[in-house]
Amino acid sequence: MMKAPNPYSAKCATRVVLDRVADKWAVLILGLLKDRPVRFNRLRRDIEGISQKMLSQTLKNLQRDGLVQRTAYPTVPVTVEYSLTPLGKTLTETFDALRRWAETHIDEVVAAQRRYDEAA
C-alpha cells in the first residue's frame, strides 16, 4: 500500500508541485491558457513585467509537470503555441477561485498592509 503524500514533510514530492502552482508567473500563464492556445509572444505581451527568460523557464517547468503542452508549427519562422493539457485544465477552477478572491479582497489586503506599515 502506498503511503499518502504529506506536504508538511520536507521530503514530500508534492512540495515541488505546490511550489510550481503557487508561483505568480505560473498562475498568470495558466490563466491565459485557460480558454485557448496562446503563442509565446502573445503571452509575453499580455503578462506585464515578465522577462522573456522567465516566461521561457516557467513554460518549460509547466511542460515538465504535465500542465502545459508546446506545439510547434513548421512555418518560417517557427510558430509555437502553448495550451493546457487535460491535467492543466483540472487547475482552472482552483486558479479562477484564487483570482476572484484576490480581486474581491485586494482593497482589504492593501488596507491591512497600510495599517501594518503605519504601526511599524
mmCIF file of C-alpha atoms in Angstrom:
data_model
loop_
_atom_site.group_PDB
_atom_site.id
_atom_site.type_symbol
_atom_site.label_atom_id
_atom_site.label_comp_id
_atom_site.label_asym_id
_atom_site.label_seq_id
_atom_site.Cartn_x
_atom_site.Cartn_y
_atom_site.Cartn_z
ATOM 1 C CA MET A 1 0.000 0.000 0.000
ATOM 2 C CA MET A 2 1.334 3.429 -0.993
ATOM 3 C CA LYS A 3 1.750 5.999 1.759
ATOM 4 C CA ALA A 4 -0.407 9.130 1.389
ATOM 5 C CA PRO A 5 1.526 12.288 0.466
ATOM 6 C CA ASN A 6 2.325 14.636 3.340
ATOM 7 C CA PRO A 7 3.129 18.120 2.028
ATOM 8 C CA TYR A 8 4.263 19.134 5.519
ATOM 9 C CA SER A 9 7.152 16.691 5.244
ATOM 10 C CA ALA A 10 10.350 18.204 3.800
ATOM 11 C CA LYS A 11 10.827 15.161 1.553
ATOM 12 C CA CYS A 12 7.316 15.082 0.090
ATOM 13 C CA ALA A 13 7.239 15.331 -3.708
ATOM 14 C CA THR A 14 4.011 17.346 -3.582
ATOM 15 C CA ARG A 15 6.079 20.342 -2.458
ATOM 16 C CA VAL A 16 7.531 20.628 -5.961
ATOM 17 C CA VAL A 17 4.044 20.859 -7.430
ATOM 18 C CA LEU A 18 2.877 23.294 -4.752
ATOM 19 C CA ASP A 19 5.942 25.416 -5.412
ATOM 20 C CA ARG A 20 5.176 25.497 -9.116
ATOM 21 C CA VAL A 21 1.478 26.284 -8.931
ATOM 22 C CA ALA A 22 1.977 28.876 -6.177
ATOM 23 C CA ASP A 23 4.329 30.846 -8.436
ATOM 24 C CA LYS A 24 2.768 34.111 -9.656
ATOM 25 C CA TRP A 25 4.060 33.650 -13.201
ATOM 26 C CA ALA A 26 2.669 30.113 -13.418
ATOM 27 C CA VAL A 27 -0.718 31.291 -12.159
ATOM 28 C CA LEU A 28 -0.832 34.088 -14.739
ATOM 29 C CA ILE A 29 0.308 31.842 -17.608
ATOM 30 C CA LEU A 30 -2.165 29.098 -16.774
ATOM 31 C CA GLY A 31 -4.920 31.705 -16.502
ATOM 32 C CA LEU A 32 -4.221 32.975 -20.018
ATOM 33 C CA LEU A 33 -4.134 29.442 -21.420
ATOM 34 C CA LYS A 34 -7.472 28.543 -19.831
ATOM 35 C CA ASP A 35 -9.637 29.277 -22.876
ATOM 36 C CA ARG A 36 -7.370 28.713 -25.869
ATOM 37 C CA PRO A 37 -3.820 28.067 -27.068
ATOM 38 C CA VAL A 38 -1.606 31.158 -26.961
ATOM 39 C CA ARG A 39 1.628 31.994 -28.752
ATOM 40 C CA PHE A 40 4.785 32.783 -26.803
ATOM 41 C CA ASN A 41 4.973 36.452 -27.846
ATOM 42 C CA ARG A 42 1.295 37.000 -27.005
ATOM 43 C CA LEU A 43 1.943 35.623 -23.511
ATOM 44 C CA ARG A 44 4.920 37.937 -23.168
ATOM 45 C CA ARG A 45 2.853 40.967 -24.220
ATOM 46 C CA ASP A 46 -0.126 40.078 -22.034
ATOM 47 C CA ILE A 47 1.839 39.403 -18.837
ATOM 48 C CA GLU A 48 3.328 42.749 -17.937
ATOM 49 C CA GLY A 49 6.648 42.562 -16.122
ATOM 50 C CA ILE A 50 7.660 39.034 -17.115
ATOM 51 C CA SER A 51 11.002 38.715 -18.882
ATOM 52 C CA GLN A 52 11.459 36.508 -21.925
ATOM 53 C CA LYS A 53 13.800 34.296 -19.890
ATOM 54 C CA MET A 54 11.327 33.907 -17.004
ATOM 55 C CA LEU A 55 8.446 33.170 -19.376
ATOM 56 C CA SER A 56 10.506 30.537 -21.184
ATOM 57 C CA GLN A 57 11.678 28.953 -17.925
ATOM 58 C CA THR A 58 8.193 28.893 -16.416
ATOM 59 C CA LEU A 59 6.681 27.373 -19.565
ATOM 60 C CA LYS A 60 9.354 24.650 -19.569
ATOM 61 C CA ASN A 61 8.652 23.863 -15.916
ATOM 62 C CA LEU A 62 4.912 23.703 -16.580
ATOM 63 C CA GLN A 63 5.564 21.394 -19.538
ATOM 64 C CA ARG A 64 7.767 19.173 -17.397
ATOM 65 C CA ASP A 65 4.997 18.936 -14.798
ATOM 66 C CA GLY A 66 2.498 17.919 -17.479
ATOM 67 C CA LEU A 67 0.362 21.046 -17.143
ATOM 68 C CA VAL A 68 1.187 22.752 -20.460
ATOM 69 C CA GLN A 69 1.936 21.419 -23.905
ATOM 70 C CA ARG A 70 4.021 23.112 -26.561
ATOM 71 C CA THR A 71 3.078 22.780 -30.221
ATOM 72 C CA ALA A 72 5.478 23.969 -32.940
ATOM 73 C CA TYR A 73 4.213 24.604 -36.458
ATOM 74 C CA PRO A 74 6.608 24.354 -39.438
ATOM 75 C CA THR A 75 6.420 27.961 -40.565
ATOM 76 C CA VAL A 76 9.212 30.455 -41.200
ATOM 77 C CA PRO A 77 9.931 31.449 -38.514
ATOM 78 C CA VAL A 78 8.543 28.558 -36.487
ATOM 79 C CA THR A 79 5.217 29.341 -34.813
ATOM 80 C CA VAL A 80 4.902 27.988 -31.272
ATOM 81 C CA GLU A 81 1.687 27.762 -29.274
ATOM 82 C CA TYR A 82 1.144 26.725 -25.697
ATOM 83 C CA SER A 83 -2.022 25.156 -24.346
ATOM 84 C CA LEU A 84 -3.231 23.424 -21.230
ATOM 85 C CA THR A 85 -3.059 19.667 -21.041
ATOM 86 C CA PRO A 86 -6.014 17.771 -19.579
ATOM 87 C CA LEU A 87 -4.111 17.748 -16.270
ATOM 88 C CA GLY A 88 -3.535 21.508 -16.519
ATOM 89 C CA LYS A 89 -7.245 22.050 -17.149
ATOM 90 C CA THR A 90 -8.017 20.467 -13.776
ATOM 91 C CA LEU A 91 -6.414 23.533 -12.144
ATOM 92 C CA THR A 92 -8.564 26.157 -13.880
ATOM 93 C CA GLU A 93 -11.366 26.181 -11.287
ATOM 94 C CA THR A 94 -8.842 26.462 -8.460
ATOM 95 C CA PHE A 95 -6.987 29.326 -10.123
ATOM 96 C CA ASP A 96 -10.205 31.109 -11.058
ATOM 97 C CA ALA A 97 -11.312 30.934 -7.425
ATOM 98 C CA LEU A 98 -7.950 32.304 -6.270
ATOM 99 C CA ARG A 99 -8.063 35.117 -8.844
ATOM 100 C CA ARG A 100 -11.646 36.018 -7.862
ATOM 101 C CA TRP A 101 -10.661 36.036 -4.189
ATOM 102 C CA ALA A 102 -7.731 38.378 -4.922
ATOM 103 C CA GLU A 103 -9.921 40.709 -6.985
ATOM 104 C CA THR A 104 -12.639 40.739 -4.319
ATOM 105 C CA HIS A 105 -10.348 41.298 -1.328
ATOM 106 C CA ILE A 106 -7.488 43.417 -2.699
ATOM 107 C CA ASP A 107 -8.781 46.586 -1.038
ATOM 108 C CA GLU A 108 -8.863 44.842 2.359
ATOM 109 C CA VAL A 109 -5.353 43.476 1.860
ATOM 110 C CA VAL A 110 -3.988 46.889 0.869
ATOM 111 C CA ALA A 111 -5.701 48.495 3.889
ATOM 112 C CA ALA A 112 -4.215 45.853 6.201
ATOM 113 C CA GLN A 113 -0.759 46.423 4.714
ATOM 114 C CA ARG A 114 -1.102 50.164 5.225
ATOM 115 C CA ARG A 115 -2.175 49.715 8.871
ATOM 116 C CA TYR A 116 0.713 47.324 9.491
ATOM 117 C CA ASP A 117 3.282 49.649 7.878
ATOM 118 C CA GLU A 118 1.999 52.668 9.823
ATOM 119 C CA ALA A 119 2.234 50.761 13.120
ATOM 120 C CA ALA A 120 5.781 49.583 12.403
#
